[in-house]
Structure formats: structure tokens, C-alpha cells
Amino acid sequence: MADKVKLYDIPEEEFLLPGNRMCSGCGLSLIYRTALKALGPNTIITVPASCLTVLHGMQGFTSVDKISVLNTPFATVAASASGIEAALEAMGKDDKVTCVAFAGDGGTTDIGIQGLSGAAERKTNFIYACYDNEAYMNTGVQRSGSTPYGSITTTTPIYGKTEHKKNMPKILEAHDIPYVATSCAAYPLDIYAKFKRAKEIKGTKYIHILSPCPPGWGFSTKDTIKIGKLAVETGFWPLYEIENGKFLLSNPSKRLLDPAKRKPIELYLSVQKRFKRLSNEQIEEYKRYINQSWEYIKSKNITTQFL
Amino acid sequence: MVEKKDYEIILASVQKPVVGEAGKTGSWSRFKPKIDLEKCLVVKMNKDVCHFCWLYCPEPIISRTIPPKINYEYCKGCGICAEVCPPKAIKMVEESEL
Amino acid sequence: MTSVEEYQIMTGNHAAANACKGARVQVVAAYPITPQSPVVEKISFFIENGELNARMVRVESEQSALTACVAASATGVRVYTATSSHGLLLMYEILCWAAGNRLPIVMNIAMRSVGAPWSVWTDHQDAFTVRDTGWIQMFCEDNQEIYDTNLQAYRIAEDPSVYVPTFVNYDGYILSHTSMLVKLEPQKKIDEFLPPLKHHLNLGDMNIVKGVCPVTTPHIVKREEGTAPGYYEFRYSLQRSIEHSINKVKEVHDLFAEKFGRSYGNGIYKTYRAEDAEMYIFAVGSVASESRLVIDKLREKGIKIGLISLKLFRPFPTKYLRELFKDAKLIVVFDRDIGYGYEGILCYELKSALYQSKNRPFIKGYIVGLGGRDIITSDLIEGVYRAINLGKKNEYSEQTEFIGLKLDELDFLQKEVK
């Protein structure tokens, strides 16, 4: 499991350069800035078409320092990582260089799921990081498999999405990989700790990070941290790790096993324009959904205690 | 030494790291964070005890120093630092008031 | 003189696998598809029994297969894959990506028809469909040629003046599953011919970090730190390199011939009884092999006809073909493929190449053997005769003609007509 990290444990060295193309207040920007500090140099990252492609900059110049990056078409990031890892093994460098696939929710839960499932099944030695901004943000906020229930997107413009989001970490858990973790942009210490831990483990590691998106979700750029924290504190987005089958709730989510400790979901939903059309029934559905997902976590937690 | 043809030199599209790849992103917002040094915890205690502004900034533009320094040339003015600052030492102000 | 003992009996697929072993490929990623699968099975065997020191990525789709090859190549190793038909089409996006990144990947296509309806049998539709993806493309007629061309392909693709991925194509079943004598070369000799890969990207070299293949613009980017080419410059460079590669293809073929004593025409096309020919059959792969019999029969009748079996299809050897056909009266093109709504692809490529010739020959194209339909020598002969008559009258038919159709045997069709 990830070690406890304090603010001053995080290196000052930066891998993301100032003056990049990310939107003001971008959750991904903070995730990436933090994750790269944990990964350090000697890392090759492969990136599918996504906001992260934009972060990496255009034509000849990049905003990412000291790390090599290979862009790859939308569906193929996990296969790309498989190729990099195979080549590193062939070169005898797989112990020295960390191979990372970093993709958005569309590239992970939708078009990229086949490649990811294949790479995980093959026990490919790499970290797969999914930053989840819950829609196709780079193409203009279209609905993805990871878009939450009731969310207005440009392809669900009137009624909002009629299904809940796909539970990707659960799908990866079913692949019996050594490390699955969830995190959130509002918790950089948690992000750092989990990437650090993932780097130490051999095999397929999956980290799914919720990434609040000011323009896509409809909130002010200053509120990225606030919204991310509400996602966790309401119990909508539980933070946990599963290492070799052992389940552990991360600190920010630990106390939320008790439903009374969870903040009302309305606090999270009401501050984002994408949820402006939610009816009372839909909010009730949200409460049911959150309770149900915590029942699952409870069952995991109890099983693990007896392991 | 045989001279290389243009097509032998232009191969794959590769990038090198630069600061300001997207230009001077400091121009994206008229509002900028201003640190009130009298309230800032690390200044007040002259110790590494906070630096939330450095931690939560999505950009690498606030230094983990005493006092923290903000790179206004590239600060996009999102306002996150002002929100997360425990003693509320950071205010978003018009650029002219810096 | 070589003795019979130096030869082994093997299928085309196994000849391809042996070439991979000879080339010391470092990463192989492939997905099973008929009729390519035995290549990968054989390579897996080589790897598992220690004959080949390579990593095999047993991916879950062809798109992933080529992506893994692209990424491994960009990381800096020699890679290989093979596929057929639908597998190749599932790779289409990544074919463009491989060429755009100038990765010296070598791929075998065990050529097969494309559905619907399903057909696993040979034709050249799959290979011709991907002709505009920016790869070099070569065709083979026998299993030795598959082995030899694969070895040459690495040397061509990896040449610093080329850096273009390369297809080596052979007919499904007709070569892929047919056993022939193949001479395998000693490793030392292959190593002398094929030096280790020197990659221009080498992501695995962490001393030089870089981003590869970002978003480009229609423009050139100029900054204090330097200038960067736009999308347009990359397209130009790819085209020039492929155009230029024809010299390398020829050079490498000649070097190979010198070292190993086997040659395939001039490396660009092969000829058969074409020295004094006034008319020609123009074809690739299995159709070219079949046409050799046609030439013999027609020569017996005193017709001065020869075969041009095209080996190099991309870059299309326009200059060579113009010179070759400068005095030709008639060319019959047999296409085992079709550009729907137009005609056989090889036929219109040839027509386009000869358009600027001083004395343009009469060119007659036929479709033959789609989906593995047997190509009957007598049918081809009849086609040639018909072409000769049409040529005399300079008469073009609007409709694309199919040789070997059996519409007359379809009883329901006969009833309808009655």
C-alpha cells in the first residue's frame, strides 16, 4: 500500500513547464504535475488523443521536461505501452525505465478498453493512469461511458445522461492485477503516494483519477479543488487502493463508511452547471447509487480484514 | 561527408521542451493572486509549514520558498491558490494592483 | 554448386518466420488470422525454444499488434508483424501512424480477400487497399522469394535515407500454405548483410528525451528555440523518401544477389520470355506465376509475348515501366483485385504510369480469381486473344471484364432468364 506522504515529501523539481496549453484551473494539469514528480526521470509515457495531447504541446515543442513521450491513436494507448515495455525488455532496460500509459476516460472506458484489458491480462509491466474528466472534453464535452448520471453534455443536451458512469476500477480489479487505485485531483498527496507505490510494483498497475474540469462541468476555475473534495466527501468518488487483492480505503474516504459522515450529494451536484436539470427523483437515484457503491466497498473492506 | 537531403532530415515529428509553449499564459486573465505576507503562514513562522499554494497550483509557477514567489508571466489566474490558502493570505486582484 | 541438402521444404509462412529469425527481430506482435497464423506460431516456437531472442506480444487485436510494433520500433528495436485481410484493415489507422513516424517496420501480408461475404481464400484486395498508407510494398512469387525479400526489406526500411515501413506480400494458401524448397542462409552471412538497426527515434535512450508525434499545424512554427516543420513538410518528406527508396530497393537487391547468389529480375520487376516481346502480360504474385504457363502456350503459337511480374508496387516504378514498355504494342493486365466502380487497381496504376509515354500501348485489364477462384490457363489465353483483337481495333470496353465467372452454371439464374 502507498506510504503516507506529507507535503514536504514531494520533490520541488518540476517536470511540467510553465506556459502550457492547459485550461486555467485544469484538474488534469495538477494531476499530471504531481504524478510526474512521483514517476521522475527515466520514464516513457504514451498518450492517446486527449486533453493530455494538448498539454504536451504542438509541433516541435513541448511543455513536458525530462520525460519521453510517444503519442498514439485514440484506441491504442495500452497496446502502445505493451510495445514500449517489450522493447525495453529486449534492450534490457525494463528495470531502469518506467513505462506509463496516461489516458482520458474516453480513451480508457470506451475506445481503449479492449487494449487495456488485453495489456492487463498479459500482465504487462506498466502503469496505466486514467484521468477522468467524465466526458470527451478535448472534442467539446460529449458523453462518454464515464459521464455520470444526469450530466448534461453536448450529446446529451436536454435530458442529461440516462445511465450511471462505468465503474472502470472495478473492471480492472476483475483482471486480478497487483495494484488498482482511485484518486482525485483535489488530493495531490494521495496522487503522489499512489504513483510512487505503483512505480515500485511489477506488473500492471491501474490508477483512476477523477479530474474536475471547469469548462466541461460548469464551475469557476478557482473551485477545482473544492469540487474534487466534494466528490470524495459526499461519497460519490471513494478513494481506495487494492494491492494484491487487499482492499484499503484511503484516508479521505475512510470515515465515509459511516453514511452519516458523508456530506449530502446535493452539495456536489448543485455547484456544477452540468447537473442543473437534475430532478428530485434523479437526486434520490444518486443517493441510492452512492449507498449501493458503498455496500460494495463495505463488503470488500470486511473481506480484506480477514485476509 | 555526404550531404543529407531534406527528406533525410525531416523524419518523425519530435518535440523539445520549452517554457511558454503556449506563449505568455499570464495574459489569459486580468486577475492575479497577491500574497499578503503578513498573513502568509510560512512567512509568519519563517518555516516550511504550509505551501498549499505551491501544492495545489495546477501549474509549476509558485515556488516552495519563503516567501512563496509567483511567476506572473505564466500564471493563468485560476484562483485556486487563493481558495486553498489556510489563512486566506492570497487575494485575486486586478493586475494593476499587484 | 549448391547441393540439395542445403535446402529445406517449408511453407511460405515458415519461410517468412525463418527470415524473421535470420533478421534477429527483437519484438514481434501479432494476432492470429487465416492464412497468416502459422508465421506467428512458428516465430513463437523459435522464441520458446531459444532459437530467437525476441519478445512476443500476444495482443488481443491487429490494431494492438501494429500499435505494439510502432511503439517498440519507436523505442528503438527491430520489429515484425504479419497479417491478412480483415486484420490488415483493422490496422489501417496504425499503418498511417507507422509511416508518419517513419518507423522501419517490416510486415508480411499473406494476401486474402476481404468480406463480406466471408472468404479466407487468396486475392490481392487487402494489399492493394492499403497502398496509400505510406509503406513500401513488394510482392513475391515463391517461398524462397519471401525469405529473401523479407531480409532485404529490413535493410531497405532501415536505411537512413529511407526509414519507411515495408510490406512484403505473398498469396494466401498458394504460397502461405504450400511447401517448396527454400534455402536458409547461415546467420553469420545474414549478419554481414543486415547490420544492427540504427533508429532515428530511440525513445529507449533516456539521455535524449523527446516527445514524438504531437499535434502539428498547417504552418511552420518559429520560436526563439528554433523552427519546426508543419504537417505539410512531413507529407512531402515521406513522399520523397518513398520515391527515393526505389534506388535503395534496387541497390539492396543487387547487394543481396551478389552475396547470396539469388536475384529477382532487377529487384523491381521480373521478366519471363520478354526479350523480343511485342506484347506483355502484367501481373503480380500468384497471377504472375500462373501467367508463365500462358506465355509458354502463346509462344508455342508464335505470339511474341512476355511476362512482366511486378515486384515493387510502392513506390510505383513509373520510370522503369515507361522505359520497359516504350515499344510495347499491347499489355494485358490481370488483376486479382478490383477498384470498385472503376477497374483492376494494377491496370489503372499502369495506365496512369504510361500516360506520358510517346507510344502508348493498348492496355486491356481483366479481373481474375477473386476470393481464390481458380485461375485457368486456358481462360487467360482466351483473354489475351480477345485483347489482341480489341487492340487491333483500338476498342475499349466500358465494362470491367471478369475472367472465370460461372454465371451460366447458376440454375436459378437460368430459370429467371427463361
Short mmCIF file of C-alpha atoms in Angstrom, two decimals, chain C residues 42-274:
data_model
loop_
_atom_site.label_atom_id
_atom_site.label_comp_id
_atom_site.label_asym_id
_atom_site.label_seq_id
_atom_site.Cartn_x
_atom_site.Cartn_y
_atom_site.Cartn_z
CA LYS C 42 6.49 -20.65 -35.93
CA ILE C 43 8.05 -17.49 -34.50
CA SER C 44 6.55 -18.34 -31.09
CA PHE C 45 8.22 -21.73 -31.38
CA PHE C 46 11.56 -20.14 -32.26
CA ILE C 47 11.30 -17.84 -29.27
CA GLU C 48 10.20 -20.51 -26.79
CA ASN C 49 12.89 -22.98 -27.77
CA GLY C 50 15.54 -20.29 -27.61
CA GLU C 51 16.39 -20.07 -31.30
CA LEU C 52 15.30 -16.45 -31.47
CA ASN C 53 15.95 -13.92 -28.71
CA ALA C 54 12.87 -11.78 -29.11
CA ARG C 55 9.84 -10.63 -27.14
CA MET C 56 6.48 -11.78 -28.42
CA VAL C 57 3.50 -9.59 -27.55
CA ARG C 58 0.45 -11.82 -27.97
CA VAL C 59 -2.02 -8.99 -28.41
CA GLU C 60 -5.80 -9.01 -28.46
CA SER C 61 -6.32 -7.44 -31.90
CA GLU C 62 -4.49 -6.46 -35.05
CA GLN C 63 -4.83 -2.81 -34.19
CA SER C 64 -2.96 -3.53 -30.98
CA ALA C 65 -0.46 -5.73 -32.84
CA LEU C 66 0.69 -2.95 -35.10
CA THR C 67 0.49 -0.38 -32.30
CA ALA C 68 2.81 -2.52 -30.18
CA CYS C 69 5.16 -2.75 -33.16
CA VAL C 70 5.01 1.01 -33.67
CA ALA C 71 5.79 1.69 -30.01
CA ALA C 72 8.54 -0.93 -29.85
CA SER C 73 10.10 0.40 -33.02
CA ALA C 74 9.97 3.97 -31.72
CA THR C 75 11.64 2.73 -28.54
CA GLY C 76 14.49 1.55 -30.73
CA VAL C 77 14.27 -2.15 -31.63
CA ARG C 78 13.73 -4.19 -34.79
CA VAL C 79 10.13 -5.37 -35.02
CA TYR C 80 7.99 -7.64 -37.14
CA THR C 81 4.34 -8.44 -37.66
CA ALA C 82 2.19 -10.27 -40.18
CA THR C 83 -1.49 -10.29 -41.01
CA SER C 84 -4.11 -10.78 -43.70
CA SER C 85 -7.34 -9.29 -44.98
CA HIS C 86 -9.59 -8.02 -42.18
CA GLY C 87 -6.65 -7.93 -39.83
CA LEU C 88 -4.82 -5.60 -42.17
CA LEU C 89 -7.85 -3.37 -42.48
CA LEU C 90 -8.19 -3.21 -38.70
CA MET C 91 -4.60 -1.94 -38.73
CA TYR C 92 -5.33 0.76 -41.27
CA GLU C 93 -5.14 3.68 -38.84
CA ILE C 94 -1.85 2.46 -37.41
CA LEU C 95 -0.38 1.79 -40.87
CA CYS C 96 -0.59 5.54 -41.44
CA TRP C 97 0.82 6.19 -37.97
CA ALA C 98 3.81 3.91 -38.60
CA ALA C 99 4.61 5.60 -41.89
CA GLY C 100 4.07 9.09 -40.46
CA ASN C 101 6.56 8.33 -37.69
CA ARG C 102 8.97 6.86 -40.28
CA LEU C 103 9.32 3.56 -38.45
CA PRO C 104 11.24 0.81 -40.27
CA ILE C 105 8.72 -1.93 -39.53
CA VAL C 106 8.53 -4.97 -41.80
CA MET C 107 5.18 -6.68 -42.20
CA ASN C 108 4.13 -9.70 -44.18
CA ILE C 109 0.71 -9.77 -45.76
CA ALA C 110 -0.48 -13.30 -46.52
CA MET C 111 -2.92 -11.90 -49.04
CA ARG C 112 -6.57 -12.80 -48.69
CA SER C 113 -9.89 -11.50 -49.97
CA VAL C 114 -11.96 -9.05 -47.97
CA GLY C 115 -15.56 -9.73 -46.86
CA ALA C 116 -18.47 -9.58 -46.98
CA PRO C 117 -19.20 -12.33 -47.71
CA TRP C 118 -16.52 -14.14 -45.73
CA SER C 119 -13.77 -15.68 -47.79
CA VAL C 120 -10.44 -16.91 -46.48
CA TRP C 121 -9.01 -17.56 -49.94
CA THR C 122 -6.45 -15.56 -51.79
CA ASP C 123 -6.76 -12.41 -53.77
CA HIS C 124 -4.85 -9.14 -53.62
CA GLN C 125 -7.62 -6.86 -52.42
CA ASP C 126 -6.25 -6.45 -48.89
CA ALA C 127 -2.74 -5.49 -50.00
CA PHE C 128 -3.89 -3.05 -52.68
CA THR C 129 -6.38 -1.42 -50.32
CA VAL C 130 -3.54 -0.20 -48.10
CA ARG C 131 -1.36 1.11 -50.95
CA ASP C 132 -1.79 4.77 -49.97
CA THR C 133 -0.72 4.47 -46.35
CA GLY C 134 2.91 5.40 -46.98
CA TRP C 135 4.55 1.98 -46.94
CA ILE C 136 6.92 0.39 -49.42
CA GLN C 137 5.18 -2.61 -50.94
CA MET C 138 6.75 -5.69 -52.54
CA PHE C 139 5.19 -8.86 -53.94
CA CYS C 140 6.57 -12.40 -54.01
CA GLU C 141 6.01 -15.37 -56.27
CA ASP C 142 7.62 -18.23 -54.35
CA ASN C 143 8.72 -19.15 -50.85
CA GLN C 144 12.42 -18.50 -51.43
CA GLU C 145 11.47 -15.06 -52.63
CA ILE C 146 9.50 -14.47 -49.40
CA TYR C 147 12.57 -15.37 -47.33
CA ASP C 148 14.93 -13.29 -49.43
CA THR C 149 12.62 -10.29 -49.77
CA ASN C 150 11.99 -10.14 -46.03
CA LEU C 151 15.74 -9.94 -45.37
CA GLN C 152 16.09 -7.24 -48.00
CA ALA C 153 13.07 -5.39 -46.61
CA TYR C 154 14.78 -4.72 -43.28
CA ARG C 155 17.85 -3.36 -44.96
CA ILE C 156 15.72 -1.10 -47.19
CA ALA C 157 13.35 0.10 -44.47
CA GLU C 158 16.18 0.81 -42.02
CA ASP C 159 18.35 2.71 -44.46
CA PRO C 160 18.85 6.25 -43.09
CA SER C 161 17.85 7.67 -46.45
CA VAL C 162 14.58 5.71 -46.33
CA TYR C 163 13.12 4.99 -42.86
CA VAL C 164 9.84 3.82 -44.34
CA PRO C 165 7.86 0.77 -43.19
CA THR C 166 7.70 -2.06 -45.68
CA PHE C 167 5.17 -4.68 -46.70
CA VAL C 168 6.25 -7.98 -48.17
CA ASN C 169 3.18 -9.61 -49.74
CA TYR C 170 2.51 -13.18 -50.75
CA ASP C 171 -0.61 -15.06 -51.74
CA GLY C 172 -2.58 -16.77 -49.01
CA TYR C 173 -2.58 -20.58 -49.35
CA ILE C 174 -0.94 -20.54 -52.78
CA LEU C 175 2.30 -19.60 -51.04
CA SER C 176 1.41 -19.35 -47.36
CA HIS C 177 0.42 -22.99 -47.07
CA THR C 178 2.29 -24.60 -49.95
CA SER C 179 5.59 -26.29 -49.28
CA MET C 180 8.55 -25.58 -51.51
CA LEU C 181 12.30 -25.86 -51.32
CA VAL C 182 13.80 -22.90 -49.50
CA LYS C 183 17.47 -22.28 -48.86
CA LEU C 184 18.08 -20.79 -45.45
CA GLU C 185 21.24 -18.75 -45.11
CA PRO C 186 23.80 -19.05 -42.32
CA GLN C 187 23.35 -16.49 -39.56
CA LYS C 188 26.84 -15.08 -39.98
CA LYS C 189 26.21 -14.30 -43.62
CA ILE C 190 22.87 -12.65 -42.84
CA ASP C 191 24.50 -10.56 -40.13
CA GLU C 192 27.05 -9.35 -42.62
CA PHE C 193 24.26 -8.34 -44.97
CA LEU C 194 21.95 -6.83 -42.37
CA PRO C 195 23.68 -4.58 -39.82
CA PRO C 196 22.00 -3.84 -36.46
CA LEU C 197 19.23 -1.24 -36.50
CA LYS C 198 20.20 2.40 -36.06
CA HIS C 199 16.95 4.14 -35.22
CA HIS C 200 16.28 7.84 -35.63
CA LEU C 201 13.83 7.93 -32.69
CA ASN C 202 15.26 5.66 -30.00
CA LEU C 203 12.91 6.60 -27.15
CA GLY C 204 14.68 3.94 -25.09
CA ASP C 205 17.74 6.17 -24.97
CA MET C 206 16.90 8.20 -21.87
CA ASN C 207 19.85 10.54 -22.42
CA ILE C 208 17.88 12.24 -25.16
CA VAL C 209 14.30 12.75 -24.03
CA LYS C 210 11.75 13.83 -26.56
CA GLY C 211 8.08 13.94 -27.44
CA VAL C 212 7.09 12.02 -30.54
CA CYS C 213 4.28 12.70 -32.94
CA PRO C 214 2.40 15.59 -31.38
CA VAL C 215 -0.30 17.69 -32.97
CA THR C 216 1.01 19.66 -35.94
CA THR C 217 -0.42 22.69 -37.68
CA PRO C 218 -0.79 23.71 -41.31
CA HIS C 219 2.10 26.12 -40.72
CA ILE C 220 5.76 26.15 -39.79
CA VAL C 221 6.30 27.02 -36.15
CA LYS C 222 9.03 29.55 -35.45
CA ARG C 223 10.29 30.27 -31.96
CA GLU C 224 13.45 31.58 -30.40
CA GLU C 225 14.39 27.96 -29.70
CA GLY C 226 14.15 27.01 -33.36
CA THR C 227 11.70 26.17 -36.15
CA ALA C 228 9.53 23.09 -36.55
CA PRO C 229 8.09 21.66 -39.77
CA GLY C 230 4.32 21.63 -40.25
CA TYR C 231 2.17 18.70 -41.32
CA TYR C 232 2.75 19.55 -44.98
CA GLU C 233 6.54 19.24 -44.72
CA PHE C 234 6.20 15.80 -43.14
CA ARG C 235 3.97 14.66 -46.02
CA TYR C 236 6.49 15.96 -48.53
CA SER C 237 9.35 14.21 -46.77
CA LEU C 238 7.53 10.88 -46.63
CA GLN C 239 6.71 11.09 -50.33
CA ARG C 240 10.28 12.00 -51.28
CA SER C 241 11.71 9.19 -49.18
CA ILE C 242 9.41 6.65 -50.76
CA GLU C 243 10.23 7.98 -54.22
CA HIS C 244 13.91 7.79 -53.42
CA SER C 245 13.60 4.30 -51.91
CA ILE C 246 13.36 2.78 -55.39
CA ASN C 247 17.11 3.28 -55.71
CA LYS C 248 17.65 1.56 -52.37
CA VAL C 249 15.36 -1.31 -53.31
CA LYS C 250 17.45 -1.90 -56.40
CA GLU C 251 20.76 -1.40 -54.62
CA VAL C 252 19.85 -3.77 -51.78
CA HIS C 253 18.54 -6.35 -54.25
CA ASP C 254 21.81 -6.23 -56.16
CA LEU C 255 23.86 -6.49 -52.96
CA PHE C 256 21.77 -9.44 -51.91
CA ALA C 257 22.21 -11.10 -55.29
CA GLU C 258 25.96 -10.63 -55.05
CA LYS C 259 26.16 -12.06 -51.54
CA PHE C 260 23.67 -14.90 -51.76
CA GLY C 261 23.56 -15.63 -55.47
CA ARG C 262 19.84 -15.22 -55.94
CA SER C 263 18.16 -12.40 -57.82
CA TYR C 264 14.63 -11.44 -58.76
CA GLY C 265 14.73 -9.65 -62.09
CA ASN C 266 16.16 -6.22 -61.41
CA GLY C 267 14.62 -6.13 -57.96
CA ILE C 268 11.76 -4.02 -59.26
CA TYR C 269 10.17 -6.35 -61.77
CA LYS C 270 10.86 -9.83 -63.06
CA THR C 271 10.64 -10.77 -66.72
CA TYR C 272 9.80 -14.04 -68.38
CA ARG C 273 10.48 -14.60 -72.12
CA ALA C 274 10.23 -10.87 -72.61
#
